[in-house]
Amino acid sequence: MSILAIDLGGTQFKSALISEDYQVEEVFDPKSAACDLVTCQNLLVNMIEPHLDRVSGIAVSCPGTVDTESGIIYNGGMLRFLHEFPMKDFLVERFAKPAAVLNDGKAAVLAEVASGNLKGISHGLAMVLGTGLGGGIIINGQLYQGAHFQAGELTFALPQDKKERLKGEDLAGLQVSAVNLIATCAKSLNLDDEKDGMSVFEAIKARDERVYPTFQAYCRAIAIQINNIQSVLDVQRVVIGGGISSQDILIEEVNRQLDQLEKEDAWAFMVIKRPEIRACHYKNAANLVGAAYFLKA
């Protein structure tokens, strides 16, 4: 039977049926993200109950630190109301099905390990561009979660000290937030919908000067994060996920920005081996597929 996978994002809750060989069988209409715990629980019930007789288990991907043994979510990332919520127990008790809960970045990297662009890679990294910056790390072919289940919480990397009081928007995850990029570019284009990513990327591909410099700066910020992480982890390949990873120009520009960084500091790149950069094979479905993989593991 299939697994019902749910991805709790900062702006949308997505769900799909994932087959036993990790193929996306059916995608359901996304729901607007909840703003409190009660609404979240009600949304989950509405998303799960219609499919209970078709699935063998329920797998959830979410932001925040997740104790994958107990299934308790801490901090909740952009969904702070999930702090200390026992998601696994809630799912098992409410729906009487096996359940698993996993951080979204870790889910993305597992999807790529299972049958995507990290298959056969012993040292890899997934970066998920969404409301913030999710991350998943593979070391010696195994998911690395860290001592406190928080390895890969790339959103919370701090900037270089500017001798000023740090602000939330200074965090690495907000500097490379795909949601913020689209909203900023939509404003520059005078679009009515700040979430109109299709129109934004049409303008970016056309090298529209109202948005292309913003896009270049965005990709440079990603390239800097990749280089910093590479100096610590030394991975073979980095895969980039999230909705905008389906845009080929994103990977192209990140590589161009890495080229530029190499020109600016050739010595550093002589020391630090540059990883291969690819889009996630599963694109925006990586979190869903990875959560299902984790449930079966």
CSV table of C-alpha atoms in Angstrom, one decimal:
chain,number,residue,atom,x,y,z
A,1,MET,CA,0.0,0.0,0.0
A,2,SER,CA,1.0,3.6,-0.4
A,3,ILE,CA,2.1,6.0,2.3
A,4,LEU,CA,0.4,9.3,2.8
A,5,ALA,CA,3.1,11.9,3.1
A,6,ILE,CA,2.5,15.4,4.4
A,7,ASP,CA,4.8,18.4,4.2
A,8,LEU,CA,4.1,21.2,6.7
A,9,GLY,CA,5.6,24.3,5.2
A,10,GLY,CA,5.6,27.9,6.4
A,11,THR,CA,3.1,29.0,3.8
A,12,GLN,CA,1.4,25.7,2.6
A,13,PHE,CA,0.6,22.2,3.8
A,14,LYS,CA,1.1,19.7,1.0
A,15,SER,CA,0.3,16.0,0.8
A,16,ALA,CA,0.6,13.1,-1.6
A,17,LEU,CA,0.5,9.4,-1.9
A,18,ILE,CA,3.9,7.8,-2.2
A,19,SER,CA,4.4,4.3,-3.7
A,20,GLU,CA,6.5,1.6,-2.2
A,21,ASP,CA,9.2,2.4,-4.7
A,22,TYR,CA,9.1,6.1,-3.8
A,23,GLN,CA,7.2,7.4,-6.7
A,24,VAL,CA,4.7,10.2,-6.3
A,25,GLU,CA,1.4,8.5,-7.2
A,26,GLU,CA,-1.1,11.3,-6.5
A,27,VAL,CA,-0.7,14.9,-5.3
A,28,PHE,CA,-3.6,16.6,-3.4
A,29,ASP,CA,-4.5,20.2,-3.4
A,30,PRO,CA,-2.3,22.2,-0.9
A,31,LYS,CA,-3.8,23.9,2.1
A,32,SER,CA,-2.8,27.3,3.5
A,33,ALA,CA,-0.5,26.8,6.5
A,34,ALA,CA,-2.1,26.9,9.9
A,35,CYS,CA,-1.3,29.7,12.3
A,36,ASP,CA,-2.0,27.9,15.6
A,37,LEU,CA,-1.9,24.3,16.9
A,38,VAL,CA,-5.7,23.7,17.0
A,39,THR,CA,-6.1,24.8,13.4
A,40,CYS,CA,-3.1,22.6,12.4
A,41,GLN,CA,-4.6,19.5,14.0
A,42,ASN,CA,-7.9,20.1,12.3
A,43,LEU,CA,-6.1,20.6,9.0
A,44,LEU,CA,-4.3,17.3,9.5
A,45,VAL,CA,-7.5,15.5,10.2
A,46,ASN,CA,-9.1,16.9,7.0
A,47,MET,CA,-6.0,16.0,5.0
A,48,ILE,CA,-5.6,12.4,6.3
A,49,GLU,CA,-9.1,11.0,7.0
A,50,PRO,CA,-10.3,10.7,3.3
A,51,HIS,CA,-7.3,8.5,2.5
A,52,LEU,CA,-7.0,6.2,5.5
A,53,ASP,CA,-8.3,3.1,3.8
A,54,ARG,CA,-5.7,3.5,1.0
A,55,VAL,CA,-2.5,3.9,3.0
A,56,SER,CA,-0.3,1.8,5.2
A,57,GLY,CA,1.1,4.7,7.2
A,58,ILE,CA,1.5,8.4,7.6
A,59,ALA,CA,4.7,10.3,7.2
A,60,VAL,CA,5.1,14.0,8.1
A,61,SER,CA,7.9,16.4,7.1
A,62,CYS,CA,8.0,19.7,9.1
A,63,PRO,CA,10.3,22.6,10.1
A,64,GLY,CA,12.0,22.7,13.4
A,65,THR,CA,14.1,20.2,15.4
A,66,VAL,CA,12.4,16.8,15.5
A,67,ASP,CA,13.3,14.0,17.9
A,68,THR,CA,12.8,11.2,15.4
A,69,GLU,CA,12.7,8.6,18.2
A,70,SER,CA,9.8,10.2,20.2
A,71,GLY,CA,8.3,12.1,17.3
A,72,ILE,CA,8.2,15.3,19.3
A,73,ILE,CA,8.8,18.6,17.4
A,74,TYR,CA,10.9,21.3,19.1
A,75,ASN,CA,10.9,25.0,18.1
A,76,GLY,CA,8.9,24.4,15.0
A,77,GLY,CA,10.9,26.7,12.8
A,78,MET,CA,8.5,29.0,11.0
A,79,LEU,CA,5.6,27.1,12.7
A,80,ARG,CA,6.5,28.0,16.3
A,81,PHE,CA,3.2,26.7,17.6
A,82,LEU,CA,4.5,23.2,17.0
A,83,HIS,CA,7.1,23.5,19.8
A,84,GLU,CA,7.0,20.4,22.1
A,85,PHE,CA,4.1,19.0,20.1
A,86,PRO,CA,4.1,15.1,20.1
A,87,MET,CA,3.2,14.8,16.5
A,88,LYS,CA,3.9,11.0,16.2
A,89,ASP,CA,1.7,10.2,19.2
A,90,PHE,CA,-1.0,12.4,17.8
A,91,LEU,CA,-1.0,10.6,14.5
A,92,VAL,CA,-0.9,7.1,15.8
A,93,GLU,CA,-3.6,7.7,18.5
A,94,ARG,CA,-5.9,9.6,16.1
A,95,PHE,CA,-5.6,7.4,13.0
A,96,ALA,CA,-4.3,4.0,14.3
A,97,LYS,CA,-1.7,3.8,11.6
A,98,PRO,CA,2.1,3.7,11.8
A,99,ALA,CA,3.6,7.2,11.6
A,100,ALA,CA,6.9,9.0,11.4
A,101,VAL,CA,7.9,12.6,11.7
A,102,LEU,CA,11.1,14.1,10.3
A,103,ASN,CA,12.6,17.6,9.8
A,104,ASP,CA,12.0,18.8,6.3
A,105,GLY,CA,15.7,19.2,5.3
A,106,LYS,CA,16.5,15.7,6.5
A,107,ALA,CA,13.5,14.4,4.5
A,108,ALA,CA,14.7,16.1,1.4
A,109,VAL,CA,18.2,14.5,1.6
A,110,LEU,CA,16.7,11.1,2.3
A,111,ALA,CA,14.5,11.3,-0.9
A,112,GLU,CA,17.6,12.0,-2.9
A,113,VAL,CA,19.5,9.2,-1.3
A,114,ALA,CA,16.6,6.7,-1.9
A,115,SER,CA,16.3,7.2,-5.6
A,116,GLY,CA,17.3,10.8,-6.5
A,117,ASN,CA,20.5,12.8,-7.2
A,118,LEU,CA,22.3,11.6,-4.1
A,119,LYS,CA,21.9,7.9,-4.7
A,120,GLY,CA,25.3,6.3,-4.4
A,121,ILE,CA,26.8,9.4,-2.9
A,122,SER,CA,28.5,8.8,0.5
A,123,HIS,CA,28.9,12.4,1.5
A,124,GLY,CA,26.2,14.8,0.4
A,125,LEU,CA,24.1,17.8,1.4
A,126,ALA,CA,20.5,18.9,0.5
A,127,MET,CA,19.6,22.6,0.8
A,128,VAL,CA,15.9,23.3,0.7
A,129,LEU,CA,14.9,26.8,-0.3
A,130,GLY,CA,11.5,27.7,1.2
A,131,THR,CA,10.3,30.1,3.8
A,132,GLY,CA,13.8,29.5,5.4
A,133,LEU,CA,16.7,27.3,4.6
A,134,GLY,CA,16.4,23.6,5.4
A,135,GLY,CA,19.3,21.2,5.3
A,136,GLY,CA,20.0,17.5,5.3
A,137,ILE,CA,23.4,15.9,5.7
A,138,ILE,CA,24.7,12.5,4.6
A,139,ILE,CA,28.0,11.3,6.0
A,140,ASN,CA,29.4,7.9,5.1
A,141,GLY,CA,26.1,7.1,3.4
A,142,GLN,CA,24.0,7.7,6.6
A,143,LEU,CA,21.7,10.5,7.6
A,144,TYR,CA,23.5,12.7,10.2
A,145,GLN,CA,21.2,14.2,12.7
A,146,GLY,CA,23.6,15.4,15.3
A,147,ALA,CA,23.7,15.2,19.1
A,148,HIS,CA,20.4,17.1,19.5
A,149,PHE,CA,18.7,16.2,16.2
A,150,GLN,CA,19.4,19.7,14.8
A,151,ALA,CA,22.2,19.1,12.3
A,152,GLY,CA,21.2,20.9,9.1
A,153,GLU,CA,19.3,23.8,10.7
A,154,LEU,CA,20.9,26.1,8.2
A,155,THR,CA,18.3,28.9,8.7
A,156,PHE,CA,20.0,29.9,12.0
A,157,ALA,CA,23.5,30.4,10.7
A,158,LEU,CA,24.6,33.9,11.8
A,159,PRO,CA,26.1,36.5,9.4
A,160,GLN,CA,29.5,38.1,9.9
A,161,ASP,CA,29.4,40.3,12.9
A,162,LYS,CA,28.6,43.9,11.8
A,163,LYS,CA,29.1,45.2,15.3
A,164,GLU,CA,25.4,45.9,15.4
A,165,ARG,CA,22.5,44.2,17.2
A,166,LEU,CA,21.5,41.1,15.2
A,167,LYS,CA,18.0,41.1,13.7
A,168,GLY,CA,15.9,38.1,12.7
A,169,GLU,CA,16.2,39.1,9.0
A,170,ASP,CA,20.0,38.7,9.3
A,171,LEU,CA,19.8,34.9,9.7
A,172,ALA,CA,21.1,32.9,6.8
A,173,GLY,CA,17.8,31.2,6.1
A,174,LEU,CA,16.0,34.5,5.6
A,175,GLN,CA,18.8,35.9,3.4
A,176,VAL,CA,18.1,33.0,1.0
A,177,SER,CA,14.4,32.6,1.6
A,178,ALA,CA,12.7,31.7,-1.6
A,179,VAL,CA,9.5,33.2,-0.3
A,180,ASN,CA,11.2,36.5,0.4
A,181,LEU,CA,12.9,36.5,-3.1
A,182,ILE,CA,9.6,36.1,-4.9
A,183,ALA,CA,7.9,38.7,-2.8
A,184,THR,CA,10.7,41.2,-3.3
A,185,CYS,CA,10.8,40.6,-7.1
A,186,ALA,CA,7.0,40.7,-7.3
A,187,LYS,CA,7.0,44.2,-5.7
A,188,SER,CA,9.7,45.4,-8.1
A,189,LEU,CA,7.6,44.2,-11.0
A,190,ASN,CA,4.4,45.8,-9.5
A,191,LEU,CA,2.6,42.5,-9.5
A,192,ASP,CA,-0.7,42.2,-7.7
A,193,ASP,CA,0.2,38.8,-6.2
A,194,GLU,CA,3.4,38.7,-4.2
A,195,LYS,CA,3.5,34.9,-4.5
A,196,ASP,CA,3.4,34.9,-8.3
A,197,GLY,CA,6.6,33.0,-8.8
A,198,MET,CA,5.8,32.1,-12.4
A,199,SER,CA,5.7,35.8,-13.5
A,200,VAL,CA,8.8,36.5,-11.4
A,201,PHE,CA,10.9,33.8,-13.1
A,202,GLU,CA,9.7,34.8,-16.5
A,203,ALA,CA,11.2,38.2,-15.8
A,204,ILE,CA,14.3,36.7,-14.4
A,205,LYS,CA,14.8,34.5,-17.4
A,206,ALA,CA,14.4,37.6,-19.6
A,207,ARG,CA,17.2,39.3,-17.6
A,208,ASP,CA,14.7,42.1,-16.6
A,209,GLU,CA,16.9,44.7,-14.8
A,210,ARG,CA,14.1,45.3,-12.3
A,211,VAL,CA,14.7,41.8,-10.8
A,212,TYR,CA,17.8,40.2,-12.3
A,213,PRO,CA,20.3,41.9,-10.0
A,214,THR,CA,18.2,40.9,-7.0
A,215,PHE,CA,18.3,37.3,-8.3
A,216,GLN,CA,22.0,37.4,-8.8
A,217,ALA,CA,22.6,38.6,-5.2
A,218,TYR,CA,20.3,35.9,-4.0
A,219,CYS,CA,22.3,33.2,-5.8
A,220,ARG,CA,25.5,34.7,-4.5
A,221,ALA,CA,24.2,34.3,-0.9
A,222,ILE,CA,23.5,30.7,-1.6
A,223,ALA,CA,26.9,30.2,-3.1
A,224,ILE,CA,28.5,31.7,0.0
A,225,GLN,CA,26.5,29.3,2.2
A,226,ILE,CA,27.6,26.3,0.1
A,227,ASN,CA,31.2,27.3,0.4
A,228,ASN,CA,31.0,27.8,4.1
A,229,ILE,CA,29.3,24.5,4.7
A,230,GLN,CA,31.8,22.8,2.4
A,231,SER,CA,34.7,24.0,4.5
A,232,VAL,CA,33.2,22.0,7.4
A,233,LEU,CA,31.6,18.9,5.8
A,234,ASP,CA,33.6,18.3,2.5
A,235,VAL,CA,30.7,16.7,0.6
A,236,GLN,CA,30.8,15.4,-3.0
A,237,ARG,CA,27.5,16.9,-4.1
A,238,VAL,CA,25.0,19.5,-3.0
A,239,VAL,CA,21.4,19.2,-4.2
A,240,ILE,CA,19.1,22.1,-4.0
A,241,GLY,CA,15.4,21.6,-3.4
A,242,GLY,CA,12.2,23.7,-2.8
A,243,GLY,CA,9.8,25.0,-5.4
A,244,ILE,CA,12.2,27.3,-7.1
A,245,SER,CA,14.7,24.4,-7.7
A,246,SER,CA,12.6,23.5,-10.7
A,247,GLN,CA,13.9,26.6,-12.4
A,248,ASP,CA,17.1,25.6,-14.3
A,249,ILE,CA,18.3,29.2,-14.2
A,250,LEU,CA,18.7,28.9,-10.4
A,251,ILE,CA,21.3,26.1,-10.5
A,252,GLU,CA,23.0,27.9,-13.5
A,253,GLU,CA,23.3,31.1,-11.6
A,254,VAL,CA,24.5,29.5,-8.3
A,255,ASN,CA,27.3,27.9,-10.3
A,256,ARG,CA,28.1,31.2,-11.9
A,257,GLN,CA,28.3,32.8,-8.5
A,258,LEU,CA,30.6,30.0,-7.3
A,259,ASP,CA,32.8,30.7,-10.3
A,260,GLN,CA,32.9,34.4,-9.3
A,261,LEU,CA,33.8,33.6,-5.7
A,262,GLU,CA,36.6,31.4,-7.0
A,263,LYS,CA,37.9,34.3,-9.1
A,264,GLU,CA,37.8,36.6,-6.0
A,265,ASP,CA,39.6,34.2,-3.7
A,266,ALA,CA,41.4,31.6,-5.8
A,267,TRP,CA,43.5,30.5,-2.8
A,268,ALA,CA,40.5,29.5,-0.8
A,269,PHE,CA,39.2,27.4,-3.7
A,270,MET,CA,42.6,25.7,-4.0
A,271,VAL,CA,42.2,24.5,-0.5
A,272,ILE,CA,38.4,23.8,-0.4
A,273,LYS,CA,37.3,21.3,-3.1
A,274,ARG,CA,34.2,22.6,-4.8
A,275,PRO,CA,31.2,20.2,-4.7
A,276,GLU,CA,29.0,19.4,-7.6
A,277,ILE,CA,25.7,21.4,-7.6
A,278,ARG,CA,22.5,19.9,-8.8
A,279,ALA,CA,18.8,20.4,-8.3
A,280,CYS,CA,16.9,17.8,-6.3
A,281,HIS,CA,15.6,15.1,-8.5
A,282,TYR,CA,12.3,15.3,-6.7
A,283,LYS,CA,12.2,19.1,-6.8
A,284,ASN,CA,9.3,20.3,-4.6
A,285,ALA,CA,8.2,16.7,-3.7
A,286,ALA,CA,11.5,15.8,-2.0
A,287,ASN,CA,10.2,16.4,1.5
A,288,LEU,CA,7.2,14.2,0.8
A,289,VAL,CA,9.2,11.3,-0.7
A,290,GLY,CA,11.9,11.5,2.0
A,291,ALA,CA,9.3,11.4,4.8
A,292,ALA,CA,7.8,8.3,3.3
A,293,TYR,CA,11.3,6.7,2.9
A,294,PHE,CA,12.0,7.4,6.6
A,295,LEU,CA,8.8,5.7,7.7
A,296,LYS,CA,9.8,2.6,5.8
A,297,ALA,CA,13.4,2.6,6.9
